Short mmCIF file of C-alpha atoms in Angstrom, two decimals:
data_model
loop_
_atom_site.label_atom_id
_atom_site.label_comp_id
_atom_site.label_asym_id
_atom_site.label_seq_id
_atom_site.Cartn_x
_atom_site.Cartn_y
_atom_site.Cartn_z
CA UNK A 1 -16.27 8.90 14.74
CA UNK A 2 -12.87 8.09 13.75
CA UNK A 3 -12.18 6.03 10.75
CA UNK A 4 -8.80 4.34 10.10
CA UNK A 5 -7.57 3.65 6.58
CA UNK A 6 -4.19 1.72 6.35
CA UNK A 7 -2.03 1.95 3.29
CA UNK A 8 1.60 1.17 1.98
CA UNK A 9 1.39 -2.69 1.72
CA UNK A 10 2.69 -4.39 -1.25
CA UNK A 11 5.32 -7.06 -2.38
CA UNK A 12 8.96 -6.74 -1.33
CA UNK A 13 11.86 -9.24 -1.28
CA UNK A 14 13.24 -10.71 1.94
CA UNK A 15 15.60 -7.98 3.41
CA UNK A 16 13.70 -5.17 2.14
CA UNK A 17 11.64 -2.43 3.86
CA UNK A 18 8.10 -1.13 3.54
CA UNK A 19 6.39 1.71 5.44
CA UNK A 20 2.82 1.52 6.18
CA UNK A 21 0.49 4.30 7.09
CA UNK A 22 -2.48 4.46 9.19
CA UNK A 23 -4.52 7.61 8.64
CA UNK A 24 -7.51 8.66 10.55
CA UNK A 25 -10.37 10.71 9.41
CA UNK A 26 -13.22 12.26 11.10
CA UNK A 27 -11.72 13.47 14.32
CA UNK A 28 -8.30 14.44 15.69
CA UNK A 29 -5.94 11.32 16.24
CA UNK A 30 -3.34 12.81 18.72
CA UNK A 31 -4.85 11.34 21.68
CA UNK A 32 -5.41 7.91 20.49
CA UNK A 33 -3.17 5.13 21.36
CA UNK A 34 -2.52 3.11 18.28
CA UNK A 35 -1.60 -0.41 17.66
CA UNK A 36 -0.51 -2.64 14.80
CA UNK A 37 -1.52 -6.06 14.21
CA UNK A 38 -0.98 -8.93 11.65
CA UNK A 39 -2.75 -11.96 10.34
CA UNK A 40 -1.16 -14.52 8.41
CA UNK A 41 -3.42 -16.86 6.26
CA UNK A 42 -4.97 -19.60 8.61
CA UNK A 43 -3.58 -17.86 11.67
CA UNK A 44 -4.95 -15.60 14.44
CA UNK A 45 -4.22 -12.16 14.41
CA UNK A 46 -1.20 -11.09 16.36
CA UNK A 47 -0.01 -7.90 18.05
CA UNK A 48 2.89 -6.15 16.32
CA UNK A 49 3.44 -3.17 18.17
CA UNK A 50 1.74 -0.04 19.85
CA UNK A 51 2.39 3.85 20.47
CA UNK A 52 0.75 5.43 23.42
CA UNK A 53 -0.36 8.90 22.76
CA UNK A 54 0.50 10.52 26.21
CA UNK A 55 4.36 10.12 25.78
CA UNK A 56 4.69 8.50 22.31
CA UNK A 57 6.27 5.44 24.06
CA UNK A 58 6.27 2.17 22.11
CA UNK A 59 6.05 -1.56 22.42
CA UNK A 60 6.70 -4.09 20.10
CA UNK A 61 6.33 -8.03 19.87
CA UNK A 62 9.63 -9.99 20.32
CA UNK A 63 9.32 -11.15 16.61
CA UNK A 64 9.62 -7.54 15.08
CA UNK A 65 11.80 -5.91 17.95
CA UNK A 66 14.79 -4.18 16.41
CA UNK A 67 13.35 -4.40 12.90
CA UNK A 68 10.14 -2.27 13.17
CA UNK A 69 9.47 0.98 14.17
CA UNK A 70 5.97 2.77 14.97
CA UNK A 71 5.91 6.84 14.95
CA UNK A 72 3.34 9.29 14.42
CA UNK A 73 2.71 12.62 12.92
CA UNK A 74 -0.11 14.19 14.64
CA UNK A 75 -0.15 16.94 12.06
CA UNK A 76 -1.10 14.42 9.41
CA UNK A 77 -3.39 12.38 11.64
CA UNK A 78 -1.08 9.62 10.66
CA UNK A 79 0.86 6.68 12.40
CA UNK A 80 3.57 4.83 10.64
CA UNK A 81 4.87 1.24 10.69
CA UNK A 82 8.51 1.16 9.35
CA UNK A 83 9.33 -2.56 8.67
CA UNK A 84 12.95 -3.14 7.82
CA UNK A 85 14.80 -6.40 7.34
CA UNK A 86 11.68 -7.97 6.29
CA UNK A 87 11.36 -11.76 6.34
CA UNK A 88 8.87 -14.14 4.33
CA UNK A 89 7.14 -14.88 7.95
CA UNK A 90 6.17 -11.26 7.99
CA UNK A 91 3.69 -11.87 5.19
CA UNK A 92 0.16 -11.03 6.67
CA UNK A 93 -2.51 -8.60 6.34
CA UNK A 94 -1.61 -5.70 8.57
CA UNK A 95 -4.03 -3.76 10.51
CA UNK A 96 -4.04 -0.68 12.54
CA UNK A 97 -6.32 -0.08 15.60
CA UNK A 98 -6.94 2.92 17.97
CA UNK A 99 -8.42 3.50 21.42
CA UNK A 100 -8.55 6.55 23.54
CA UNK A 101 -7.60 4.61 26.76
CA UNK A 102 -5.71 1.17 26.35
CA UNK A 103 -2.79 -0.09 24.35
CA UNK A 104 -3.87 -3.52 24.93
CA UNK A 105 -7.41 -3.67 23.84
CA UNK A 106 -8.94 -1.44 20.76
CA UNK A 107 -12.18 -0.17 19.75
CA UNK A 108 -11.47 1.09 16.24
CA UNK A 109 -9.96 -0.95 13.34
CA UNK A 110 -8.74 -0.26 9.89
CA UNK A 111 -9.55 -2.61 6.87
CA UNK A 112 -6.09 -3.84 6.59
CA UNK A 113 -3.44 -3.81 3.96
CA UNK A 114 -1.67 -6.83 2.55
CA UNK A 115 2.17 -7.24 2.97
CA UNK A 116 3.78 -9.95 1.14
CA UNK A 117 7.56 -10.78 1.67
CA UNK A 118 9.12 -13.11 -1.08
CA UNK A 119 12.12 -15.35 -0.37
#
């Protein structure tokens, strides 16, 4: 069974950057589609972006397109979320998720990492 662990969250000023990591243990990660989601306090969890394992194609929500980039390093069993030009409204707990078959629904979830962007 694959287990996902996010890391890299923290406090950053508006306009700054952070790089989140989602590392899988227990099984090879290379054939999993991986998505990133975020949940702000009092709000629903929302899709941020995803990477498809077959061709590494990526998808982003309109709110992060052009600022966030998803990549993966299969040798390290890790998927990254590079976040640039951060805004206070990006403040949330960020989760990674994985699935063998889908880029829209996910069967495996990490525990989340907090990202706080100060103005």
